[in-house]
Amino acid sequence: MKPFARWTVRLRLTLLYGVLFLGAGAVLLAVTYVLVVHGPPFVKVEPPAAPRLRDVFERPVPVVEPPVQRRAEYLWRFLVASVLALVLMTFAAVGLGWVVAGRVLRPLRTITATVREISARDLHQRLGSQGPDDEIRDLADTFDGLLGRLEAAFEAQRAFVANASHELRTPLTFERSLLEIALADPDAGVRDLRAACERVLTSNQGQERLIEALLTLSRSQRGLDQHEDLDLAEAAQATLGSARAEAAARGVRVEAALAVARTAGDPRLVERLAANLVHNAVRHNVAGGWAHVWTGIDAGRPTLRVRNSGPVIPADQVDALFQPFRRLAGDRTADGHGLGLGLSIVAAVAAAHHAELTARALPGGGLEVRAGFPGDA
């Protein structure tokens, strides 16, 4: 292996220290030498021999110039001594720079060793730097924050996979049981087999809706495939027809105040966001309740706001409603109508459009969700 084949940061810093010191010393030596060479000549003052008192102020003091050869010899000795001193001090500076660079980079080696020990199974580890408040401390704290976000993302992914597996496995087990019972009955007629097939078909439709919702969630998290001019009022109006029919069956009153709110994005995803919010407001309501849909400009942003009455929601559980497979009443629903993905899709669509999504529990029960999109298209 060739020496210095890997130019580490410590080696580069050491060489940089040495080069800077050598350069500064050479400049200082050159300036000093020039000043000495071009400075005033050496003078030698000799008193007069046996002066008389009256001649002290009358006769000038003789000035004797030093020999040129002796002056050149002095300058050469000065230059050689200065160069030797500069070389010795450069070696000392390189050694000191090596030690200082090692001490400065020691926290980085600690960070590197800790990071190498971290894997996907133990993302709970943290660097926990206790050093001075400097750039390296900022790097360690930033990395700890990154590990925290990765840990949360991995946990959310594991929970999502587990919940999705449960949501898909339960109807499959139900369908298999229906078919096995129907086939095991030797007296089963066409009517019995048809009834079993219809129940399997109904269950299969629920799986289809779940898979479609999962695909929509995935597409929303991936980003926008289209970026077109759209109106939030039109997106909300498109879903009010079916929402009012469902609301009438549930005894819920739906009101709308739709004003033009233009933005840009994927029309299909924005319509899905509006549909999920409106249908969520209708389904998670109470008999004789209400739901209000509003679009317009709020704080300079095109906004869609949906409010509804309903059961009281603890304020600390509002954010959890936007997690996949989380519902208002437990983690599973008896009617099979809700998949627990509606608000998750809303959050993903809002993030893809860089929209501000806020939600708050209403004091008397119910929920208000506000999606503020970027400015006019």
CSV table of N, CA and C in Angstrom, one decimal, residues 140-253:
chain,number,residue,atom,x,y,z
A,140,ALA,N,-23.9,16.3,15.5
A,140,ALA,CA,-24.4,15.2,16.3
A,140,ALA,C,-25.8,15.4,16.6
A,141,ASP,N,-26.3,16.6,17.0
A,141,ASP,CA,-27.7,16.8,17.3
A,141,ASP,C,-28.6,16.6,16.0
A,142,THR,N,-28.0,17.1,14.9
A,142,THR,CA,-28.8,16.9,13.6
A,142,THR,C,-28.9,15.4,13.3
A,143,PHE,N,-27.9,14.7,13.5
A,143,PHE,CA,-27.9,13.2,13.2
A,143,PHE,C,-28.9,12.5,14.2
A,144,ASP,N,-28.9,12.9,15.5
A,144,ASP,CA,-29.8,12.4,16.4
A,144,ASP,C,-31.3,12.6,16.0
A,145,GLY,N,-31.5,13.9,15.5
A,145,GLY,CA,-32.8,14.2,14.9
A,145,GLY,C,-33.2,13.3,13.7
A,146,LEU,N,-32.2,13.1,12.9
A,146,LEU,CA,-32.5,12.2,11.7
A,146,LEU,C,-32.8,10.8,12.2
A,147,LEU,N,-32.0,10.3,13.1
A,147,LEU,CA,-32.3,8.9,13.7
A,147,LEU,C,-33.7,8.9,14.3
A,148,GLY,N,-34.1,9.9,14.9
A,148,GLY,CA,-35.5,9.9,15.5
A,148,GLY,C,-36.6,9.9,14.4
A,149,ARG,N,-36.4,10.6,13.3
A,149,ARG,CA,-37.3,10.6,12.2
A,149,ARG,C,-37.3,9.2,11.5
A,150,LEU,N,-36.1,8.7,11.4
A,150,LEU,CA,-36.1,7.3,10.7
A,150,LEU,C,-36.7,6.3,11.6
A,151,GLU,N,-36.5,6.4,12.9
A,151,GLU,CA,-37.2,5.4,13.8
A,151,GLU,C,-38.7,5.5,13.7
A,152,ALA,N,-39.2,6.8,13.7
A,152,ALA,CA,-40.6,7.0,13.6
A,152,ALA,C,-41.1,6.4,12.3
A,153,ALA,N,-40.4,6.7,11.2
A,153,ALA,CA,-40.8,6.2,9.9
A,153,ALA,C,-40.8,4.7,9.9
A,154,PHE,N,-39.8,4.0,10.4
A,154,PHE,CA,-39.7,2.6,10.4
A,154,PHE,C,-40.9,2.0,11.3
A,155,GLU,N,-41.1,2.6,12.4
A,155,GLU,CA,-42.2,2.1,13.3
A,155,GLU,C,-43.6,2.3,12.6
A,156,ALA,N,-43.8,3.4,11.9
A,156,ALA,CA,-45.0,3.6,11.2
A,156,ALA,C,-45.1,2.6,10.0
A,157,GLN,N,-44.0,2.3,9.4
A,157,GLN,CA,-44.1,1.3,8.3
A,157,GLN,C,-44.4,-0.1,8.8
A,158,ARG,N,-43.8,-0.4,9.9
A,158,ARG,CA,-44.1,-1.8,10.5
A,158,ARG,C,-45.6,-1.8,10.9
A,159,ALA,N,-46.1,-0.7,11.6
A,159,ALA,CA,-47.5,-0.7,12.0
A,159,ALA,C,-48.4,-0.8,10.7
A,160,PHE,N,-48.0,0.0,9.7
A,160,PHE,CA,-48.8,0.0,8.5
A,160,PHE,C,-48.9,-1.4,7.8
A,161,VAL,N,-47.8,-2.1,7.7
A,161,VAL,CA,-47.7,-3.4,7.1
A,161,VAL,C,-48.6,-4.4,8.0
A,162,ALA,N,-48.4,-4.3,9.3
A,162,ALA,CA,-49.2,-5.2,10.2
A,162,ALA,C,-50.7,-5.0,10.0
A,163,ASN,N,-51.1,-3.7,10.0
A,163,ASN,CA,-52.5,-3.4,9.9
A,163,ASN,C,-53.1,-3.8,8.5
A,164,ALA,N,-52.3,-3.5,7.5
A,164,ALA,CA,-52.7,-3.8,6.1
A,164,ALA,C,-52.8,-5.3,6.0
A,165,SER,N,-51.9,-6.1,6.6
A,165,SER,CA,-52.0,-7.5,6.5
A,165,SER,C,-53.2,-8.0,7.3
A,166,HIS,N,-53.5,-7.4,8.4
A,166,HIS,CA,-54.7,-7.8,9.1
A,166,HIS,C,-56.0,-7.5,8.3
A,167,GLU,N,-56.0,-6.3,7.7
A,167,GLU,CA,-57.2,-5.9,7.0
A,167,GLU,C,-57.5,-6.8,5.8
A,168,LEU,N,-56.4,-7.3,5.2
A,168,LEU,CA,-56.5,-8.2,4.0
A,168,LEU,C,-56.8,-9.6,4.4
A,169,ARG,N,-56.1,-10.1,5.5
A,169,ARG,CA,-56.3,-11.5,5.9
A,169,ARG,C,-57.6,-11.8,6.5
A,170,THR,N,-58.2,-10.8,7.2
A,170,THR,CA,-59.5,-11.1,7.9
A,170,THR,C,-60.6,-11.4,6.8
A,171,PRO,N,-60.8,-10.6,5.8
A,171,PRO,CA,-61.8,-11.0,4.8
A,171,PRO,C,-61.5,-12.2,4.0
A,172,LEU,N,-60.2,-12.5,3.8
A,172,LEU,CA,-59.8,-13.7,3.1
A,172,LEU,C,-60.2,-14.9,3.9
A,173,THR,N,-59.9,-14.9,5.2
A,173,THR,CA,-60.3,-16.0,6.0
A,173,THR,C,-61.8,-16.2,6.1
A,174,PHE,N,-62.6,-15.0,6.1
A,174,PHE,CA,-64.0,-15.1,6.1
A,174,PHE,C,-64.5,-15.7,4.8
A,175,GLU,N,-64.0,-15.3,3.7
A,175,GLU,CA,-64.4,-15.8,2.4
A,175,GLU,C,-64.1,-17.3,2.3
A,176,ARG,N,-62.9,-17.7,2.7
A,176,ARG,CA,-62.6,-19.1,2.7
A,176,ARG,C,-63.5,-20.0,3.5
A,177,SER,N,-63.9,-19.4,4.7
A,177,SER,CA,-64.8,-20.2,5.6
A,177,SER,C,-66.2,-20.3,4.9
A,178,LEU,N,-66.7,-19.3,4.2
A,178,LEU,CA,-67.9,-19.4,3.5
A,178,LEU,C,-67.9,-20.4,2.5
A,179,LEU,N,-66.9,-20.4,1.7
A,179,LEU,CA,-66.8,-21.4,0.6
A,179,LEU,C,-66.6,-22.8,1.1
A,180,GLU,N,-65.8,-23.0,2.2
A,180,GLU,CA,-65.7,-24.4,2.7
A,180,GLU,C,-67.0,-24.9,3.3
A,181,ILE,N,-67.7,-24.0,4.0
A,181,ILE,CA,-69.0,-24.5,4.5
A,181,ILE,C,-70.0,-24.8,3.4
A,182,ALA,N,-70.0,-24.0,2.4
A,182,ALA,CA,-71.0,-24.3,1.3
A,182,ALA,C,-70.6,-25.6,0.6
A,183,LEU,N,-69.3,-25.8,0.4
A,183,LEU,CA,-68.9,-27.0,-0.3
A,183,LEU,C,-69.0,-28.3,0.5
A,184,ALA,N,-68.9,-28.1,1.8
A,184,ALA,CA,-68.9,-29.3,2.7
A,184,ALA,C,-70.4,-29.7,3.0
A,185,ASP,N,-71.4,-28.9,2.6
A,185,ASP,CA,-72.8,-29.3,2.8
A,185,ASP,C,-73.2,-30.1,1.6
A,186,PRO,N,-73.5,-31.5,1.8
A,186,PRO,CA,-73.9,-32.3,0.7
A,186,PRO,C,-75.3,-31.9,0.2
A,187,ASP,N,-76.1,-31.3,1.0
A,187,ASP,CA,-77.5,-31.0,0.7
A,187,ASP,C,-77.6,-29.6,0.1
A,188,ALA,N,-76.5,-28.9,0.0
A,188,ALA,CA,-76.6,-27.5,-0.5
A,188,ALA,C,-77.1,-27.4,-1.9
A,189,GLY,N,-78.0,-26.5,-2.1
A,189,GLY,CA,-78.6,-26.4,-3.5
A,189,GLY,C,-78.0,-25.2,-4.2
A,190,VAL,N,-78.6,-24.9,-5.3
A,190,VAL,CA,-78.1,-23.7,-6.1
A,190,VAL,C,-78.3,-22.4,-5.3
A,191,ARG,N,-79.4,-22.3,-4.6
A,191,ARG,CA,-79.7,-21.1,-3.9
A,191,ARG,C,-78.7,-20.9,-2.8
A,192,ASP,N,-78.3,-22.0,-2.1
A,192,ASP,CA,-77.4,-21.8,-1.0
A,192,ASP,C,-76.0,-21.5,-1.5
A,193,LEU,N,-75.6,-22.1,-2.6
A,193,LEU,CA,-74.3,-21.8,-3.2
A,193,LEU,C,-74.3,-20.3,-3.8
A,194,ARG,N,-75.4,-19.9,-4.3
A,194,ARG,CA,-75.5,-18.6,-4.8
A,194,ARG,C,-75.4,-17.5,-3.7
A,195,ALA,N,-76.1,-17.8,-2.6
A,195,ALA,CA,-76.0,-16.9,-1.5
A,195,ALA,C,-74.6,-16.8,-0.9
A,196,ALA,N,-73.9,-18.0,-0.9
A,196,ALA,CA,-72.5,-18.0,-0.4
A,196,ALA,C,-71.6,-17.1,-1.4
A,197,CYS,N,-71.8,-17.3,-2.7
A,197,CYS,CA,-71.0,-16.6,-3.6
A,197,CYS,C,-71.3,-15.1,-3.5
A,198,GLU,N,-72.5,-14.7,-3.3
A,198,GLU,CA,-72.9,-13.3,-3.2
A,198,GLU,C,-72.2,-12.7,-1.9
A,199,ARG,N,-72.1,-13.4,-0.8
A,199,ARG,CA,-71.4,-12.9,0.4
A,199,ARG,C,-69.9,-12.8,0.1
A,200,VAL,N,-69.4,-13.7,-0.6
A,200,VAL,CA,-68.0,-13.7,-1.0
A,200,VAL,C,-67.7,-12.5,-1.9
A,201,LEU,N,-68.6,-12.2,-2.8
A,201,LEU,CA,-68.5,-11.1,-3.7
A,201,LEU,C,-68.5,-9.8,-2.9
A,202,THR,N,-69.4,-9.7,-2.0
A,202,THR,CA,-69.5,-8.5,-1.2
A,202,THR,C,-68.2,-8.2,-0.4
A,203,SER,N,-67.7,-9.3,0.2
A,203,SER,CA,-66.4,-9.2,0.9
A,203,SER,C,-65.3,-8.8,0.0
A,204,ASN,N,-65.3,-9.3,-1.2
A,204,ASN,CA,-64.3,-9.0,-2.2
A,204,ASN,C,-64.4,-7.6,-2.6
A,205,GLN,N,-65.6,-7.0,-2.7
A,205,GLN,CA,-65.7,-5.6,-3.0
A,205,GLN,C,-65.0,-4.7,-1.9
A,206,GLY,N,-65.1,-5.1,-0.7
A,206,GLY,CA,-64.5,-4.4,0.4
A,206,GLY,C,-63.0,-4.5,0.3
A,207,GLN,N,-62.4,-5.6,-0.1
A,207,GLN,CA,-61.0,-5.7,-0.4
A,207,GLN,C,-60.6,-4.8,-1.5
A,208,GLU,N,-61.4,-4.8,-2.6
A,208,GLU,CA,-61.1,-3.9,-3.7
A,208,GLU,C,-61.0,-2.5,-3.3
A,209,ARG,N,-61.9,-2.0,-2.4
A,209,ARG,CA,-61.9,-0.7,-2.0
A,209,ARG,C,-60.6,-0.4,-1.1
A,210,LEU,N,-60.2,-1.4,-0.3
A,210,LEU,CA,-59.0,-1.3,0.5
A,210,LEU,C,-57.8,-1.2,-0.4
A,211,ILE,N,-57.7,-2.0,-1.4
A,211,ILE,CA,-56.5,-2.0,-2.2
A,211,ILE,C,-56.5,-0.7,-3.0
A,212,GLU,N,-57.6,-0.2,-3.5
A,212,GLU,CA,-57.7,1.1,-4.2
A,212,GLU,C,-57.2,2.2,-3.3
A,213,ALA,N,-57.7,2.2,-2.0
A,213,ALA,CA,-57.2,3.2,-1.1
A,213,ALA,C,-55.7,3.2,-0.8
A,214,LEU,N,-55.2,1.9,-0.7
A,214,LEU,CA,-53.8,1.8,-0.5
A,214,LEU,C,-53.0,2.3,-1.7
A,215,LEU,N,-53.5,2.1,-2.9
A,215,LEU,CA,-52.8,2.6,-4.1
A,215,LEU,C,-52.9,4.1,-4.1
A,216,THR,N,-54.0,4.7,-3.7
A,216,THR,CA,-54.2,6.1,-3.7
A,216,THR,C,-53.2,6.7,-2.7
A,217,LEU,N,-53.1,6.1,-1.5
A,217,LEU,CA,-52.2,6.6,-0.5
A,217,LEU,C,-50.7,6.5,-1.0
A,218,SER,N,-50.4,5.4,-1.7
A,218,SER,CA,-49.0,5.3,-2.2
A,218,SER,C,-48.7,6.3,-3.3
A,219,ARG,N,-49.7,6.6,-4.2
A,219,ARG,CA,-49.5,7.5,-5.3
A,219,ARG,C,-49.4,9.0,-4.7
A,220,SER,N,-50.2,9.2,-3.6
A,220,SER,CA,-50.1,10.6,-3.0
A,220,SER,C,-48.7,10.8,-2.4
A,221,GLN,N,-48.2,9.8,-1.7
A,221,GLN,CA,-46.9,9.9,-1.1
A,221,GLN,C,-45.8,10.0,-2.1
A,222,ARG,N,-46.0,9.5,-3.3
A,222,ARG,CA,-44.9,9.5,-4.3
A,222,ARG,C,-44.7,10.9,-4.9
A,223,GLY,N,-45.8,11.7,-4.9
A,223,GLY,CA,-45.7,13.0,-5.5
A,223,GLY,C,-46.8,13.2,-6.5
A,224,LEU,N,-46.7,14.3,-7.3
A,224,LEU,CA,-47.7,14.7,-8.2
A,224,LEU,C,-47.3,14.2,-9.6
A,225,ASP,N,-48.3,13.5,-10.3
A,225,ASP,CA,-48.1,13.2,-11.7
A,225,ASP,C,-48.6,14.3,-12.6
A,226,GLN,N,-49.5,15.0,-12.1
A,226,GLN,CA,-50.1,16.1,-12.9
A,226,GLN,C,-50.1,17.4,-12.1
A,227,HIS,N,-50.0,18.5,-12.8
A,227,HIS,CA,-49.9,19.8,-12.2
A,227,HIS,C,-50.8,20.8,-13.0
A,228,GLU,N,-52.1,20.8,-12.7
A,228,GLU,CA,-53.0,21.6,-13.5
A,228,GLU,C,-53.7,22.7,-12.7
A,229,ASP,N,-54.3,23.7,-13.4
A,229,ASP,CA,-55.1,24.7,-12.7
A,229,ASP,C,-56.4,24.0,-12.3
A,230,LEU,N,-56.8,24.3,-11.0
A,230,LEU,CA,-58.0,23.7,-10.5
A,230,LEU,C,-58.7,24.6,-9.5
A,231,ASP,N,-59.9,24.4,-9.2
A,231,ASP,CA,-60.7,25.2,-8.3
A,231,ASP,C,-61.2,24.2,-7.1
A,232,LEU,N,-60.9,24.6,-5.9
A,232,LEU,CA,-61.3,23.8,-4.8
A,232,LEU,C,-62.8,23.7,-4.7
A,233,ALA,N,-63.5,24.8,-5.1
A,233,ALA,CA,-65.0,24.8,-5.0
A,233,ALA,C,-65.5,23.7,-5.9
A,234,GLU,N,-64.9,23.6,-7.1
A,234,GLU,CA,-65.4,22.5,-8.1
A,234,GLU,C,-65.1,21.1,-7.5
A,235,ALA,N,-63.9,21.0,-6.9
A,235,ALA,CA,-63.6,19.7,-6.3
A,235,ALA,C,-64.5,19.3,-5.2
A,236,ALA,N,-64.9,20.3,-4.4
A,236,ALA,CA,-65.9,20.0,-3.3
A,236,ALA,C,-67.3,19.7,-3.8
A,237,GLN,N,-67.7,20.5,-4.8
A,237,GLN,CA,-69.0,20.3,-5.4
A,237,GLN,C,-69.2,19.0,-6.0
A,238,ALA,N,-68.1,18.4,-6.6
A,238,ALA,CA,-68.2,17.1,-7.2
A,238,ALA,C,-68.5,16.0,-6.3
A,239,THR,N,-68.2,16.2,-5.0
A,239,THR,CA,-68.5,15.1,-4.1
A,239,THR,C,-69.8,15.3,-3.2
A,240,LEU,N,-70.3,16.5,-3.3
A,240,LEU,CA,-71.5,16.8,-2.4
A,240,LEU,C,-72.7,16.0,-2.8
A,241,GLY,N,-72.9,15.7,-4.1
A,241,GLY,CA,-74.1,14.9,-4.5
A,241,GLY,C,-74.2,13.6,-3.7
A,242,SER,N,-73.1,12.8,-3.8
A,242,SER,CA,-73.1,11.5,-3.2
A,242,SER,C,-73.1,11.6,-1.6
A,243,ALA,N,-72.4,12.7,-1.2
A,243,ALA,CA,-72.4,12.9,0.3
A,243,ALA,C,-73.7,13.2,0.9
A,244,ARG,N,-74.5,14.0,0.1
A,244,ARG,CA,-75.8,14.4,0.6
A,244,ARG,C,-76.8,13.2,0.7
A,245,ALA,N,-76.6,12.3,-0.3
A,245,ALA,CA,-77.5,11.1,-0.3
A,245,ALA,C,-77.2,10.2,0.9
A,246,GLU,N,-75.9,10.1,1.2
A,246,GLU,CA,-75.5,9.3,2.3
A,246,GLU,C,-75.9,10.0,3.6
A,247,ALA,N,-75.7,11.3,3.6
A,247,ALA,CA,-76.1,12.1,4.8
A,247,ALA,C,-77.6,12.0,5.1
A,248,ALA,N,-78.4,12.0,4.1
A,248,ALA,CA,-79.9,11.9,4.3
A,248,ALA,C,-80.2,10.5,4.9
A,249,ALA,N,-79.5,9.5,4.5
A,249,ALA,CA,-79.8,8.1,5.0
A,249,ALA,C,-79.3,8.1,6.5
A,250,ARG,N,-78.4,8.9,6.9
A,250,ARG,CA,-77.9,8.8,8.3
A,250,ARG,C,-78.5,9.9,9.1
A,251,GLY,N,-79.3,10.8,8.6
A,251,GLY,CA,-79.9,11.8,9.3
A,251,GLY,C,-79.0,13.0,9.6
A,252,VAL,N,-78.1,13.3,8.7
A,252,VAL,CA,-77.1,14.3,8.9
A,252,VAL,C,-77.4,15.4,7.9
A,253,ARG,N,-77.4,16.7,8.3
A,253,ARG,CA,-77.6,17.8,7.4
A,253,ARG,C,-76.3,18.3,6.9
